[in-house]
Amino acid sequence: MNLKDILKGIDYKLVQGSLDKEISSVNYDSRKVKKSDIFICIKGYATDGHKYIQKAIENGASVIIMQDDIEVVNKNISVIKVKDTRKALALIGINYYDNPSKKMKIIGITGTNGKTTTAFMIKSILESNGKKVGLIGTIANYIGNEKLHTERTTPESLELQELFNNMVNKGVEYCVMEVSSHSLELDRVYGVDFEVGIFTNLTRDHLDFHKTFENYYNSKFKLFKRSNIRIINNDDNYGKQVIKDLNKLKAKNIYEYSIREDSNFKAFDEKMGSKNISFKVNLEKEEEFILSIPGEYNIYNALGAIGACYKLNIPMDAIREGINKVIVPGRCERTATNYNLPYDIIIDYAHTPDGLQNILETARGFTQGRLIAIFGCGGDRDKVKRPQMGKIGTDIADIAIVTSDNPRSEEPMKIIEDILVGIEKDNYEVIENRKDAIKKAMDIAKENDVIVIAGKGHETYQILKDKTIHFDEREIVKQILDDK
């Protein structure tokens, strides 16, 4: 592809060299650069791509795109200066892959909690209507039923465009994606137009990255400036703020969903069971939906999915069917169901105070015996939520076991000590080793008890100081049972 075509729509200055060059591929990792490639200097958390210009040239780069003033001695190398290399990377990806997101309908979901469940619900609804669907998210990326491994919730902009391109080539009509605050702040979705943007809720998370709650909110809000249809949770205080800020911008196509406030998609007549829930929504007429995962918070997730698909003109039968049959890995997931245990074991990704409260209150609603909670907090992350989670876990559960999550570079016991600061009751035990904590809960569980293992959900690994180990809680539960 010609360099001029790759730079279409980008504000740049040619510092040296020619624009009349054929380009093999685009890279921001100097180690992956090959002959006739573009190397884009990205400033990351840990390092700065400008430091690797010479390495990229040695590997064959013929074009360097930078935002700092760095002299390149070899005058055969084309040097292009831009104001922001992250934005340039996003637009170059769009040009290089021929703007694949324009060839699908993109549905973006942002918020602290509920993104994954809402995404899986929308995928299920669209597939019930016979559509081929791509999904980009926390658990994995999917092209139809093909599961692809993922490193982060939203890929870097170049990989995102490549993934969009693969989806288009495989006949995907709709792409549902979780849009993280990191990806919005770091311009990974810059230049992508969303047919629908959904706001689930906003609670304390990722302040290790964003520093202030205002920054966190502003990152999330960016999605709705780029969306055609906006579906907003009007029961959430920050959802109300999103609506207010969109109205200031005179934005159109704003639709609200709720259980308490008046809205376009308001749930009523909710009936909660231990295995499912039902609720009604007034659309053209009164419609009833049955959801096979419990918890009031999942009604909110379902409303976001219903609202989006209704505005995309998906038939009601497909919406009902998709909502009813959805399965979300690691979200209120019952495990070891084939062992006929006298107690239940639930695995859930809850890793924020709000998320932990939601899953424990839901489980409390159908627990006939004792509620046993196993939880910890991740290392190298926002420390303020640790005591909050300690208080929530011990206030709602009958028995709490405080353990390790993904300690990363921190000492596991230091994290646990931070959690214990918030605990006011004596109904807890500390077991640092997560497998031992799960075993202890299973050893003490009696008939009609419910064990909630919170924090990891779909994850199949544990990140320690010096290594990442395989750690699948479904496998661990099975192993403990088989060893008995």
PDB file of N, CA and C in Angstrom, residues 76-128:
ATOM      1  N   ASN A  76      17.498   8.286   3.676  1.00  0.00           N
ATOM      2  CA  ASN A  76      16.588   7.453   2.871  1.00  0.00           C
ATOM      3  C   ASN A  76      15.321   7.094   3.647  1.00  0.00           C
ATOM      4  N   ILE A  77      15.387   7.286   4.954  1.00  0.00           N
ATOM      5  CA  ILE A  77      14.227   6.991   5.805  1.00  0.00           C
ATOM      6  C   ILE A  77      13.285   8.189   5.779  1.00  0.00           C
ATOM      7  N   SER A  78      12.009   7.934   5.470  1.00  0.00           N
ATOM      8  CA  SER A  78      11.006   9.005   5.532  1.00  0.00           C
ATOM      9  C   SER A  78      10.623   9.232   6.988  1.00  0.00           C
ATOM     10  N   VAL A  79      10.692  10.480   7.422  1.00  0.00           N
ATOM     11  CA  VAL A  79      10.335  10.835   8.800  1.00  0.00           C
ATOM     12  C   VAL A  79       9.110  11.742   8.761  1.00  0.00           C
ATOM     13  N   ILE A  80       8.085  11.333   9.498  1.00  0.00           N
ATOM     14  CA  ILE A  80       6.820  12.067   9.509  1.00  0.00           C
ATOM     15  C   ILE A  80       6.497  12.460  10.941  1.00  0.00           C
ATOM     16  N   LYS A  81       6.193  13.741  11.135  1.00  0.00           N
ATOM     17  CA  LYS A  81       5.887  14.269  12.475  1.00  0.00           C
ATOM     18  C   LYS A  81       4.385  14.490  12.585  1.00  0.00           C
ATOM     19  N   VAL A  82       3.813  14.002  13.688  1.00  0.00           N
ATOM     20  CA  VAL A  82       2.395  14.233  13.980  1.00  0.00           C
ATOM     21  C   VAL A  82       2.285  14.768  15.403  1.00  0.00           C
ATOM     22  N   LYS A  83       1.125  15.317  15.724  1.00  0.00           N
ATOM     23  CA  LYS A  83       0.914  15.870  17.066  1.00  0.00           C
ATOM     24  C   LYS A  83       0.754  14.755  18.096  1.00  0.00           C
ATOM     25  N   ASP A  84       0.080  13.661  17.693  1.00  0.00           N
ATOM     26  CA  ASP A  84      -0.257  12.587  18.637  1.00  0.00           C
ATOM     27  C   ASP A  84      -0.138  11.248  17.912  1.00  0.00           C
ATOM     28  N   THR A  85       0.885  10.468  18.263  1.00  0.00           N
ATOM     29  CA  THR A  85       1.106   9.206  17.536  1.00  0.00           C
ATOM     30  C   THR A  85       0.035   8.159  17.854  1.00  0.00           C
ATOM     31  N   ARG A  86      -0.607   8.242  19.018  1.00  0.00           N
ATOM     32  CA  ARG A  86      -1.683   7.280  19.324  1.00  0.00           C
ATOM     33  C   ARG A  86      -2.872   7.478  18.381  1.00  0.00           C
ATOM     34  N   LYS A  87      -3.268   8.741  18.200  1.00  0.00           N
ATOM     35  CA  LYS A  87      -4.369   9.034  17.267  1.00  0.00           C
ATOM     36  C   LYS A  87      -3.954   8.662  15.838  1.00  0.00           C
ATOM     37  N   ALA A  88      -2.696   8.960  15.490  1.00  0.00           N
ATOM     38  CA  ALA A  88      -2.197   8.616  14.147  1.00  0.00           C
ATOM     39  C   ALA A  88      -2.226   7.107  13.932  1.00  0.00           C
ATOM     40  N   LEU A  89      -1.816   6.339  14.954  1.00  0.00           N
ATOM     41  CA  LEU A  89      -1.836   4.870  14.861  1.00  0.00           C
ATOM     42  C   LEU A  89      -3.247   4.371  14.568  1.00  0.00           C
ATOM     43  N   ALA A  90      -4.232   4.939  15.271  1.00  0.00           N
ATOM     44  CA  ALA A  90      -5.625   4.523  15.072  1.00  0.00           C
ATOM     45  C   ALA A  90      -6.081   4.806  13.639  1.00  0.00           C
ATOM     46  N   LEU A  91      -5.788   6.003  13.138  1.00  0.00           N
ATOM     47  CA  LEU A  91      -6.234   6.376  11.788  1.00  0.00           C
ATOM     48  C   LEU A  91      -5.472   5.608  10.708  1.00  0.00           C
ATOM     49  N   ILE A  92      -4.191   5.347  10.956  1.00  0.00           N
ATOM     50  CA  ILE A  92      -3.397   4.549  10.009  1.00  0.00           C
ATOM     51  C   ILE A  92      -3.948   3.127   9.938  1.00  0.00           C
ATOM     52  N   GLY A  93      -4.321   2.569  11.091  1.00  0.00           N
ATOM     53  CA  GLY A  93      -4.942   1.235  11.113  1.00  0.00           C
ATOM     54  C   GLY A  93      -6.218   1.203  10.298  1.00  0.00           C
ATOM     55  N   ILE A  94      -7.036   2.246  10.440  1.00  0.00           N
ATOM     56  CA  ILE A  94      -8.293   2.349   9.684  1.00  0.00           C
ATOM     57  C   ILE A  94      -7.999   2.387   8.184  1.00  0.00           C
ATOM     58  N   ASN A  95      -7.028   3.212   7.777  1.00  0.00           N
ATOM     59  CA  ASN A  95      -6.681   3.318   6.350  1.00  0.00           C
ATOM     60  C   ASN A  95      -6.071   2.026   5.816  1.00  0.00           C
ATOM     61  N   TYR A  96      -5.177   1.429   6.603  1.00  0.00           N
ATOM     62  CA  TYR A  96      -4.451   0.227   6.156  1.00  0.00           C
ATOM     63  C   TYR A  96      -5.407  -0.939   5.911  1.00  0.00           C
ATOM     64  N   TYR A  97      -6.422  -1.065   6.784  1.00  0.00           N
ATOM     65  CA  TYR A  97      -7.381  -2.175   6.649  1.00  0.00           C
ATOM     66  C   TYR A  97      -8.677  -1.753   5.947  1.00  0.00           C
ATOM     67  N   ASP A  98      -8.669  -0.564   5.317  1.00  0.00           N
ATOM     68  CA  ASP A  98      -9.803  -0.086   4.517  1.00  0.00           C
ATOM     69  C   ASP A  98     -11.073   0.086   5.359  1.00  0.00           C
ATOM     70  N   ASN A  99     -10.904   0.698   6.513  1.00  0.00           N
ATOM     71  CA  ASN A  99     -12.017   1.090   7.386  1.00  0.00           C
ATOM     72  C   ASN A  99     -13.068  -0.007   7.589  1.00  0.00           C
ATOM     73  N   PRO A 100     -12.663  -1.155   8.139  1.00  0.00           N
ATOM     74  CA  PRO A 100     -13.593  -2.286   8.248  1.00  0.00           C
ATOM     75  C   PRO A 100     -14.792  -2.036   9.156  1.00  0.00           C
ATOM     76  N   SER A 101     -14.648  -1.150  10.158  1.00  0.00           N
ATOM     77  CA  SER A 101     -15.775  -0.938  11.079  1.00  0.00           C
ATOM     78  C   SER A 101     -16.965  -0.287  10.379  1.00  0.00           C
ATOM     79  N   LYS A 102     -16.727   0.375   9.239  1.00  0.00           N
ATOM     80  CA  LYS A 102     -17.821   0.966   8.452  1.00  0.00           C
ATOM     81  C   LYS A 102     -18.658  -0.114   7.771  1.00  0.00           C
ATOM     82  N   LYS A 103     -18.107  -1.334   7.687  1.00  0.00           N
ATOM     83  CA  LYS A 103     -18.791  -2.418   6.963  1.00  0.00           C
ATOM     84  C   LYS A 103     -19.604  -3.311   7.905  1.00  0.00           C
ATOM     85  N   MET A 104     -19.640  -2.935   9.199  1.00  0.00           N
ATOM     86  CA  MET A 104     -20.443  -3.659  10.196  1.00  0.00           C
ATOM     87  C   MET A 104     -21.175  -2.632  11.051  1.00  0.00           C
ATOM     88  N   LYS A 105     -22.116  -3.109  11.847  1.00  0.00           N
ATOM     89  CA  LYS A 105     -22.718  -2.256  12.875  1.00  0.00           C
ATOM     90  C   LYS A 105     -21.991  -2.557  14.181  1.00  0.00           C
ATOM     91  N   ILE A 106     -21.368  -1.533  14.767  1.00  0.00           N
ATOM     92  CA  ILE A 106     -20.591  -1.700  15.997  1.00  0.00           C
ATOM     93  C   ILE A 106     -21.432  -1.244  17.187  1.00  0.00           C
ATOM     94  N   ILE A 107     -21.530  -2.119  18.186  1.00  0.00           N
ATOM     95  CA  ILE A 107     -22.261  -1.811  19.420  1.00  0.00           C
ATOM     96  C   ILE A 107     -21.240  -1.765  20.549  1.00  0.00           C
ATOM     97  N   GLY A 108     -21.053  -0.602  21.161  1.00  0.00           N
ATOM     98  CA  GLY A 108     -20.061  -0.436  22.226  1.00  0.00           C
ATOM     99  C   GLY A 108     -20.727  -0.345  23.589  1.00  0.00           C
ATOM    100  N   ILE A 109     -20.130  -1.010  24.579  1.00  0.00           N
ATOM    101  CA  ILE A 109     -20.678  -1.016  25.945  1.00  0.00           C
ATOM    102  C   ILE A 109     -19.592  -0.534  26.893  1.00  0.00           C
ATOM    103  N   THR A 110     -19.905   0.483  27.692  1.00  0.00           N
ATOM    104  CA  THR A 110     -18.941   0.952  28.676  1.00  0.00           C
ATOM    105  C   THR A 110     -19.615   1.092  30.035  1.00  0.00           C
ATOM    106  N   GLY A 111     -18.803   1.133  31.097  1.00  0.00           N
ATOM    107  CA  GLY A 111     -19.308   1.168  32.465  1.00  0.00           C
ATOM    108  C   GLY A 111     -18.369   0.363  33.346  1.00  0.00           C
ATOM    109  N   THR A 112     -18.539   0.451  34.661  1.00  0.00           N
ATOM    110  CA  THR A 112     -17.659  -0.292  35.571  1.00  0.00           C
ATOM    111  C   THR A 112     -18.019  -1.764  35.590  1.00  0.00           C
ATOM    112  N   ASN A 113     -19.298  -2.057  35.821  1.00  0.00           N
ATOM    113  CA  ASN A 113     -19.773  -3.438  35.919  1.00  0.00           C
ATOM    114  C   ASN A 113     -20.832  -3.707  34.846  1.00  0.00           C
ATOM    115  N   GLY A 114     -20.924  -4.972  34.445  1.00  0.00           N
ATOM    116  CA  GLY A 114     -22.009  -5.378  33.548  1.00  0.00           C
ATOM    117  C   GLY A 114     -21.685  -5.396  32.070  1.00  0.00           C
ATOM    118  N   LYS A 115     -20.487  -4.925  31.689  1.00  0.00           N
ATOM    119  CA  LYS A 115     -20.149  -4.870  30.258  1.00  0.00           C
ATOM    120  C   LYS A 115     -20.176  -6.253  29.613  1.00  0.00           C
ATOM    121  N   THR A 116     -19.515  -7.211  30.265  1.00  0.00           N
ATOM    122  CA  THR A 116     -19.386  -8.551  29.678  1.00  0.00           C
ATOM    123  C   THR A 116     -20.746  -9.224  29.547  1.00  0.00           C
ATOM    124  N   THR A 117     -21.538  -9.181  30.617  1.00  0.00           N
ATOM    125  CA  THR A 117     -22.852  -9.832  30.585  1.00  0.00           C
ATOM    126  C   THR A 117     -23.739  -9.198  29.523  1.00  0.00           C
ATOM    127  N   THR A 118     -23.754  -7.865  29.457  1.00  0.00           N
ATOM    128  CA  THR A 118     -24.558  -7.171  28.445  1.00  0.00           C
ATOM    129  C   THR A 118     -24.104  -7.554  27.043  1.00  0.00           C
ATOM    130  N   ALA A 119     -22.789  -7.638  26.838  1.00  0.00           N
ATOM    131  CA  ALA A 119     -22.251  -8.007  25.518  1.00  0.00           C
ATOM    132  C   ALA A 119     -22.691  -9.410  25.114  1.00  0.00           C
ATOM    133  N   PHE A 120     -22.588 -10.361  26.037  1.00  0.00           N
ATOM    134  CA  PHE A 120     -23.007 -11.737  25.733  1.00  0.00           C
ATOM    135  C   PHE A 120     -24.509 -11.816  25.471  1.00  0.00           C
ATOM    136  N   MET A 121     -25.291 -11.013  26.178  1.00  0.00           N
ATOM    137  CA  MET A 121     -26.740 -10.985  25.939  1.00  0.00           C
ATOM    138  C   MET A 121     -27.053 -10.486  24.525  1.00  0.00           C
ATOM    139  N   ILE A 122     -26.389  -9.410  24.116  1.00  0.00           N
ATOM    140  CA  ILE A 122     -26.629  -8.860  22.773  1.00  0.00           C
ATOM    141  C   ILE A 122     -26.206  -9.865  21.711  1.00  0.00           C
ATOM    142  N   LYS A 123     -25.058 -10.500  21.909  1.00  0.00           N
ATOM    143  CA  LYS A 123     -24.597 -11.533  20.963  1.00  0.00           C
ATOM    144  C   LYS A 123     -25.637 -12.649  20.850  1.00  0.00           C
ATOM    145  N   SER A 124     -26.154 -13.089  21.987  1.00  0.00           N
ATOM    146  CA  SER A 124     -27.153 -14.162  22.010  1.00  0.00           C
ATOM    147  C   SER A 124     -28.429 -13.751  21.272  1.00  0.00           C
ATOM    148  N   ILE A 125     -28.877 -12.513  21.482  1.00  0.00           N
ATOM    149  CA  ILE A 125     -30.087 -12.007  20.809  1.00  0.00           C
ATOM    150  C   ILE A 125     -29.876 -11.954  19.298  1.00  0.00           C
ATOM    151  N   LEU A 126     -28.765 -11.364  18.871  1.00  0.00           N
ATOM    152  CA  LEU A 126     -28.500 -11.217  17.432  1.00  0.00           C
ATOM    153  C   LEU A 126     -28.370 -12.578  16.759  1.00  0.00           C
ATOM    154  N   GLU A 127     -27.726 -13.533  17.443  1.00  0.00           N
ATOM    155  CA  GLU A 127     -27.590 -14.883  16.880  1.00  0.00           C
ATOM    156  C   GLU A 127     -28.935 -15.598  16.829  1.00  0.00           C
ATOM    157  N   SER A 128     -29.819 -15.289  17.779  1.00  0.00           N
ATOM    158  CA  SER A 128     -31.174 -15.850  17.737  1.00  0.00           C
ATOM    159  C   SER A 128     -31.942 -15.329  16.521  1.00  0.00           C
TER     160      SER A 128
END
